[in-house]
Short mmCIF file of C-alpha atoms and ligand atoms in Angstrom, two decimals:
data_model
loop_
_atom_site.label_atom_id
_atom_site.label_comp_id
_atom_site.label_asym_id
_atom_site.label_seq_id
_atom_site.Cartn_x
_atom_site.Cartn_y
_atom_site.Cartn_z
CA UNK P 148 78.79 64.35 147.86
CA UNK P 149 80.10 66.79 145.89
CA UNK P 150 83.36 68.12 147.20
CA UNK P 151 85.37 68.93 144.20
CA UNK P 152 85.33 69.83 140.62
CA UNK P 153 85.72 67.05 137.84
CA UNK P 154 87.14 68.99 135.11
CA UNK P 155 88.21 65.73 133.54
CA UNK P 156 84.61 65.59 132.02
CA UNK P 157 85.48 68.05 129.50
CA UNK P 158 88.55 66.29 128.49
CA UNK P 159 87.12 62.85 128.20
CA UNK P 160 87.14 62.25 124.16
CA UNK P 161 88.96 64.00 121.24
CA UNK P 162 85.45 65.33 119.97
CA UNK P 163 84.82 66.87 123.51
CA UNK P 164 88.17 68.32 123.64
CA UNK P 165 87.59 69.95 120.36
CA UNK P 166 84.17 71.29 121.49
CA UNK P 167 86.07 72.88 124.57
CA UNK P 168 89.40 74.15 122.48
CA UNK P 169 89.61 78.06 123.19
CA UNK P 170 92.26 78.95 120.75
CA UNK P 171 93.23 77.76 117.10
CA UNK P 172 95.90 78.47 115.01
CA UNK P 173 94.55 80.75 112.02
CA UNK P 174 96.57 80.31 108.98
CA UNK P 175 95.20 83.59 107.26
CA UNK P 176 97.15 85.33 110.67
CA UNK P 177 100.57 83.72 109.68
CA UNK P 178 103.00 86.56 108.21
CA UNK P 179 106.12 84.85 106.21
CA UNK P 180 109.64 86.66 106.30
CA UNK P 181 111.58 86.62 103.44
CA UNK P 182 115.34 87.68 102.69
CA UNK P 183 116.08 89.46 99.25
CA UNK P 184 119.32 89.96 98.26
CA UNK P 185 121.11 91.73 95.31
CA UNK P 186 122.54 90.01 92.36
CA UNK P 187 121.32 87.02 90.31
CA UNK P 188 120.87 83.28 90.67
CA UNK P 189 121.50 83.21 94.35
CA UNK P 190 119.45 81.12 96.83
CA UNK P 191 121.79 80.72 99.85
CA UNK P 192 120.67 79.06 102.88
CA UNK P 193 120.95 80.57 106.17
CA UNK P 194 123.32 78.38 108.18
CA UNK P 195 121.77 79.01 111.47
CA UNK P 196 118.39 78.98 109.77
CA UNK P 197 118.04 75.61 107.96
CA UNK P 198 115.24 75.86 105.38
CA UNK P 199 115.40 79.48 105.15
CA UNK P 200 117.53 81.38 102.21
CA UNK P 201 118.48 84.58 100.89
CA UNK P 202 117.22 84.79 97.69
CA UNK P 203 118.00 86.77 94.66
CA UNK P 204 114.80 88.06 92.71
CA UNK P 205 114.79 85.13 90.10
CA UNK P 206 114.62 82.70 92.98
CA UNK P 207 112.13 85.16 94.58
CA UNK P 208 109.66 84.28 91.60
CA UNK P 209 109.86 80.84 92.39
CA UNK P 210 109.38 81.00 96.19
CA UNK P 211 106.20 83.40 95.54
CA UNK P 212 104.61 80.79 93.09
CA UNK P 213 105.09 78.17 96.00
CA UNK P 214 103.73 80.61 98.62
CA UNK P 215 100.87 81.35 96.17
CA UNK P 216 100.10 77.63 95.92
CA UNK P 217 100.31 77.59 99.48
CA UNK P 218 97.85 80.03 100.19
CA UNK P 219 100.48 81.90 102.27
CA UNK P 220 100.12 85.70 100.74
CA UNK P 221 101.15 87.89 103.29
CA UNK P 222 105.11 88.40 103.66
CA UNK P 223 107.69 90.62 105.37
CA UNK P 224 110.63 91.74 102.88
CA UNK P 225 114.09 92.13 104.36
CA UNK P 226 116.68 93.55 101.89
CA UNK P 227 120.60 93.02 101.57
CA UNK P 228 121.96 95.47 99.32
CA UNK P 229 125.15 95.29 97.37
CA UNK P 230 126.94 98.44 99.02
CA UNK P 231 126.19 99.64 102.62
CA UNK P 232 127.30 103.34 103.67
CA UNK P 233 126.96 105.75 106.39
CA UNK P 234 123.30 106.56 106.06
CA UNK P 235 122.09 103.39 104.20
CA UNK P 236 121.10 104.99 101.06
CA UNK P 237 120.32 101.64 99.15
CA UNK P 238 117.23 101.39 101.61
CA UNK P 239 115.67 104.35 99.94
CA UNK P 240 116.94 104.16 96.25
CA UNK P 241 114.08 103.91 93.88
CA UNK P 242 115.52 100.69 92.67
CA UNK P 243 117.17 99.30 96.03
CA UNK P 244 116.41 95.71 96.71
CA UNK P 245 113.18 95.97 98.56
CA UNK P 246 111.92 98.51 96.08
CA UNK P 247 112.54 96.11 93.05
CA UNK P 248 111.24 92.98 94.84
CA UNK P 249 107.94 94.87 95.76
CA UNK P 250 107.57 96.02 92.03
CA UNK P 251 108.26 92.42 91.05
CA UNK P 252 105.65 90.55 93.49
CA UNK P 253 102.92 93.36 92.72
CA UNK P 254 103.34 92.89 88.90
CA UNK P 255 102.98 89.34 89.38
CA UNK P 256 101.12 88.73 92.42
CA UNK P 257 98.79 91.56 92.83
CA UNK P 258 97.03 89.99 95.73
CA UNK P 259 100.01 89.35 98.02
CA UNK P 260 100.22 91.59 100.95
CA UNK P 261 103.70 93.19 100.95
CA UNK P 262 104.84 94.50 104.51
CA UNK P 263 108.63 96.03 104.23
CA UNK P 264 110.57 96.30 106.98
CA UNK P 265 111.47 99.83 107.40
CA UNK P 266 114.89 100.30 108.51
CA UNK P 267 118.58 100.96 107.68
CA UNK P 268 120.49 98.39 109.72
CA UNK P 269 121.39 96.00 106.71
CA UNK P 270 122.36 99.35 104.60
CA UNK P 271 124.50 101.26 106.89
CA UNK P 272 128.42 100.61 107.50
CA UNK P 273 127.74 101.02 111.32
CA UNK P 274 125.43 98.03 110.97
CA UNK P 275 123.08 100.37 113.46
CA UNK P 276 119.25 101.41 112.88
CA UNK P 277 119.91 105.18 112.97
CA UNK P 278 122.65 107.30 111.94
CA UNK P 279 125.69 106.61 113.81
CA UNK P 280 128.28 109.48 114.77
CA UNK P 281 130.94 109.46 117.38
CA UNK P 282 129.55 106.34 119.19
CA UNK P 283 126.31 108.13 119.45
CA UNK P 284 122.86 106.97 117.44
CA UNK P 285 121.41 110.35 116.57
CA UNK P 286 117.70 110.20 117.02
CA UNK P 287 116.09 113.02 115.22
CA UNK P 288 118.60 112.97 112.15
CA UNK P 289 117.68 109.42 111.99
CA UNK P 290 114.08 110.27 111.75
CA UNK P 291 114.57 112.04 108.26
CA UNK P 292 116.38 109.00 106.66
CA UNK P 293 113.52 106.52 108.08
CA UNK P 294 111.07 109.03 106.62
CA UNK P 295 112.84 108.43 103.08
CA UNK P 296 112.64 104.85 103.33
CA UNK P 297 109.13 104.57 104.15
CA UNK P 298 108.30 107.05 101.17
CA UNK P 299 110.33 104.85 98.83
CA UNK P 300 108.84 101.90 100.05
CA UNK P 301 105.26 103.45 99.67
CA UNK P 302 106.06 104.89 96.19
CA UNK P 303 107.16 101.04 95.28
CA UNK P 304 103.82 99.80 95.81
CA UNK P 305 104.14 98.06 99.58
CA UNK P 306 100.90 97.68 101.53
CA UNK P 307 102.13 98.36 104.84
CA UNK P 308 105.68 100.05 106.40
CA UNK P 309 107.19 98.41 109.28
CA UNK P 310 109.39 100.55 111.28
CA UNK P 311 111.68 98.88 113.44
CA UNK P 312 114.53 101.26 114.39
CA UNK P 313 113.15 101.92 117.82
CA UNK P 314 113.97 105.83 117.27
CA UNK P 315 111.88 108.23 119.38
CA UNK P 316 109.17 109.43 117.27
CA UNK P 317 109.29 107.41 114.24
CA UNK P 318 105.56 106.75 113.78
CA UNK P 319 104.87 110.30 113.98
CA UNK P 320 107.33 111.28 111.58
CA UNK P 321 106.51 108.39 109.06
CA UNK P 322 102.85 109.08 109.47
CA UNK P 323 103.52 112.88 108.75
CA UNK P 324 105.79 112.18 105.73
CA UNK P 325 103.24 109.75 104.03
CA UNK P 326 100.12 111.70 104.71
CA UNK P 327 102.04 114.87 102.89
CA UNK P 328 103.15 112.57 100.11
CA UNK P 329 99.73 111.00 98.99
CA UNK P 330 100.18 107.71 100.92
CA UNK P 331 97.63 108.50 103.71
CA UNK P 332 96.14 104.99 102.98
CA UNK P 333 99.19 103.39 103.59
CA UNK P 334 99.17 101.52 107.05
CA UNK P 335 102.09 101.51 109.62
CA UNK P 336 102.81 98.51 111.46
CA UNK P 337 105.14 99.54 114.05
CA UNK P 338 107.90 97.40 115.92
CA UNK P 339 106.91 99.50 119.04
CA UNK P 340 107.88 97.11 121.61
CA UNK P 341 111.18 95.62 120.35
CA UNK P 342 113.29 94.12 123.18
CA UNK P 343 117.52 94.15 122.96
CA UNK P 344 117.31 90.70 122.59
CA UNK P 345 119.82 87.88 122.11
CA UNK P 346 117.22 85.94 120.03
CA UNK P 347 118.11 88.00 117.16
CA UNK P 348 121.39 86.40 116.67
CA UNK P 349 120.96 84.06 113.82
CA UNK P 350 118.64 86.80 111.62
CA UNK P 351 122.00 89.24 111.89
CA UNK P 352 123.60 86.11 109.96
CA UNK P 353 120.77 86.49 107.52
CA UNK P 354 120.45 89.79 107.23
CA UNK P 355 124.18 90.91 107.47
CA UNK P 356 123.29 93.53 110.12
CA UNK P 357 125.00 93.00 113.10
CA UNK P 358 126.09 96.34 114.81
CA UNK P 359 130.08 96.96 114.14
CA UNK P 360 132.68 96.70 116.52
CA UNK P 361 130.92 94.36 118.92
CA UNK P 362 128.03 97.21 119.43
CA UNK P 363 125.00 96.57 120.74
CA UNK P 364 121.45 98.06 120.27
CA UNK P 365 120.74 98.52 124.13
CA UNK P 366 120.58 102.55 123.68
CA UNK P 367 117.43 102.04 121.52
CA UNK P 368 116.04 98.67 121.84
CA UNK P 369 114.08 97.96 124.89
CA UNK P 370 115.62 96.16 128.26
CA UNK P 371 113.96 92.46 128.67
CA UNK P 372 113.71 93.20 132.36
CA UNK P 373 110.99 95.84 131.46
CA UNK P 374 107.43 95.71 131.46
CA UNK P 375 106.12 98.82 132.26
CA UNK P 376 108.28 100.65 129.40
CA UNK P 377 106.39 98.38 127.00
CA UNK P 378 103.18 100.11 128.08
CA UNK P 379 104.96 103.64 127.64
CA UNK P 380 105.84 102.49 124.15
CA UNK P 381 102.14 101.40 123.22
CA UNK P 382 100.81 104.54 124.29
CA UNK P 383 103.04 106.61 122.46
CA UNK P 384 102.93 104.78 119.30
CA UNK P 385 99.18 104.54 119.77
CA UNK P 386 99.14 108.57 119.70
CA UNK P 387 101.31 108.90 117.25
CA UNK P 388 99.13 106.83 114.71
CA UNK P 389 100.25 103.65 114.50
CA UNK P 390 98.00 100.78 112.56
CA UNK P 391 99.51 98.11 114.46
CA UNK P 392 102.04 97.09 117.29
CA UNK P 393 104.63 94.47 117.04
CA UNK P 394 105.78 92.90 120.09
CA UNK P 395 109.44 91.23 119.56
CA UNK P 396 110.49 88.59 120.13
CA UNK P 397 107.41 86.56 120.92
CA UNK P 398 107.89 83.52 123.16
CA UNK P 399 110.09 84.65 125.76
CA UNK P 400 107.66 87.73 125.95
CA UNK P 401 104.39 86.54 126.33
CA UNK P 402 103.28 88.54 129.04
CA UNK P 403 104.19 91.34 127.45
CA UNK P 404 101.49 90.33 124.49
CA UNK P 405 99.11 90.11 127.05
CA UNK P 406 99.93 93.10 128.67
CA UNK P 407 99.32 95.07 125.24
CA UNK P 408 96.33 93.01 124.26
CA UNK P 409 94.53 93.93 127.52
CA UNK P 410 95.03 97.67 126.98
CA UNK P 411 95.09 98.19 123.25
CA UNK P 412 92.21 98.72 120.44
CA UNK P 413 95.22 98.09 118.10
CA UNK P 414 95.85 94.56 116.48
CA UNK P 415 99.00 93.02 118.20
CA UNK P 416 101.16 91.58 116.43
CA UNK P 417 104.01 88.88 117.79
CA UNK P 418 107.16 88.50 115.96
CA UNK P 419 108.78 85.18 116.52
CA UNK P 420 112.30 85.69 115.88
CA UNK P 421 115.22 84.11 114.28
CA UNK P 422 116.42 82.30 117.54
CA UNK P 423 113.23 81.06 118.14
CA UNK P 424 113.32 79.26 115.05
CA UNK P 425 116.83 78.18 115.45
CA UNK P 426 116.20 76.75 118.59
CA UNK P 427 113.62 74.43 117.59
CA UNK P 428 115.35 73.43 114.30
CA UNK P 429 118.35 72.58 116.44
CA UNK P 430 116.76 70.56 118.61
CA UNK P 431 114.37 68.83 115.86
CA UNK P 432 117.46 67.96 114.01
CA UNK P 433 118.65 66.33 116.77
CA UNK P 434 115.85 64.36 117.47
CA UNK P 435 115.17 65.88 120.85
CA UNK P 436 111.88 67.27 120.25
CA UNK P 437 108.77 66.42 118.19
CA UNK P 438 109.10 69.16 115.91
CA UNK P 439 105.25 69.61 114.59
CA UNK P 440 103.97 69.54 118.11
CA UNK P 441 106.59 71.77 119.46
CA UNK P 442 105.52 74.30 116.58
CA UNK P 443 101.92 73.96 116.83
CA UNK P 444 102.15 74.59 120.63
CA UNK P 445 104.56 77.84 120.23
CA UNK P 446 102.21 79.29 117.57
CA UNK P 447 98.94 78.17 119.70
CA UNK P 448 100.46 79.59 122.78
CA UNK P 449 101.37 83.08 121.00
CA UNK P 450 97.71 83.34 119.85
CA UNK P 451 96.52 82.37 123.21
CA UNK P 452 98.45 85.11 124.78
CA UNK P 453 96.42 87.44 122.71
CA UNK P 454 98.44 88.08 119.48
CA UNK P 455 96.13 88.84 116.45
CA UNK P 456 98.74 87.73 113.79
CA UNK P 457 102.19 86.22 113.82
CA UNK P 458 105.10 86.92 111.89
CA UNK P 459 106.91 83.55 111.75
CA UNK P 460 109.62 81.54 109.70
CA UNK P 461 107.57 78.40 110.82
CA UNK P 462 104.50 79.60 108.35
CA UNK P 463 105.54 77.58 105.36
CA UNK P 464 106.30 74.47 107.09
CA UNK P 465 103.10 74.71 108.91
CA UNK P 466 100.90 75.43 106.16
CA UNK P 467 102.49 72.61 104.39
CA UNK P 468 101.72 69.99 107.49
CA UNK P 469 98.09 71.36 107.56
CA UNK P 470 97.85 70.49 103.84
CA UNK P 471 99.74 67.19 104.29
CA UNK P 472 102.31 68.05 101.78
CA UNK P 473 105.40 67.70 104.14
C1 PBG H 296 116.56 95.39 113.21
C2 PBG H 296 116.12 94.13 112.94
C3 PBG H 296 116.10 93.02 113.93
C4 PBG H 296 115.30 91.85 113.41
C5 PBG H 296 114.91 92.35 112.16
N1 PBG H 296 114.94 93.72 111.85
C6 PBG H 296 116.74 93.09 115.04
C7 PBG H 296 118.20 93.41 115.21
O1 PBG H 296 119.01 93.00 114.52
O2 PBG H 296 118.23 94.02 116.44
C8 PBG H 296 115.36 90.69 114.12
C9 PBG H 296 114.55 89.46 113.19
C10 PBG H 296 114.88 88.29 113.81
O3 PBG H 296 115.83 87.81 114.55
O4 PBG H 296 114.15 87.43 113.28
N2 PBG H 296 115.75 96.91 112.47
#
């Protein structure tokens, strides 16, 4: 009699389960975000993101040492400037916070892979990712500013620029600017598939980039209800010369990650955003979930969905657990 399949044969022991496990978490594919702020002697915990800090450059040095010891050498930088203005000048200032942070990292830890978020929302008085005028975000005018940001980051030594404004044509515009200025080897990691998400809430505390006057980013970030639109973004960013495509957020968008993975030859990067971190931390602090297991499950599910790399605030904790030091 053989009327049914015995799937449990392959679940019968730890060793058997290990043998047939299809996905693993590769810590070499984790990217850790850092928030750097102007000033000195600042290490300020972000209230809605326990365990994460805004750090001035002196503290950044200590953090780098720790990350280096952990072997976690892929980072993405977000800057918080001293002053904001209409066009976000501090984002492309030669001595802006990201530019100085990058130089410091490259001076002391040259083997770190430094990705810079190429946007202006932390730097503009409007808190928007583009130039804001009379209630509108101007697309083509914003591209010129983003080019300046990308160029100044490349000049400071970043390894990858990651434009995140969701302005149309930002990849093509930045690619052209980089190529014309001797940075043809600097890759672009495009936040091409970025949804207008409430999961970004805690980040806006962390990076002080909330759009002003209760504004939203709905006119440039994508509607969470849409799937085909993500494929259109993938197509145009690919044609424009992106080297990586980011899907953001991650956990509520695993179907989108898989859609892209099935249709793209580019590496797909999942950005597990602030709200995804805060929800897990809050539940863990209340003793409602098993933190390590939940984080491991989320990371593995994101890889299983098709992510080639993950930007995650959990990277440090996860690596520490793996090494038995937390
Ligand atoms: C905007 C930007 C956002 C995040 C990083 N850069 C989204 C937003 O504020 O609209 C969110 C990241 C996170 O939530 O972890 N350029």
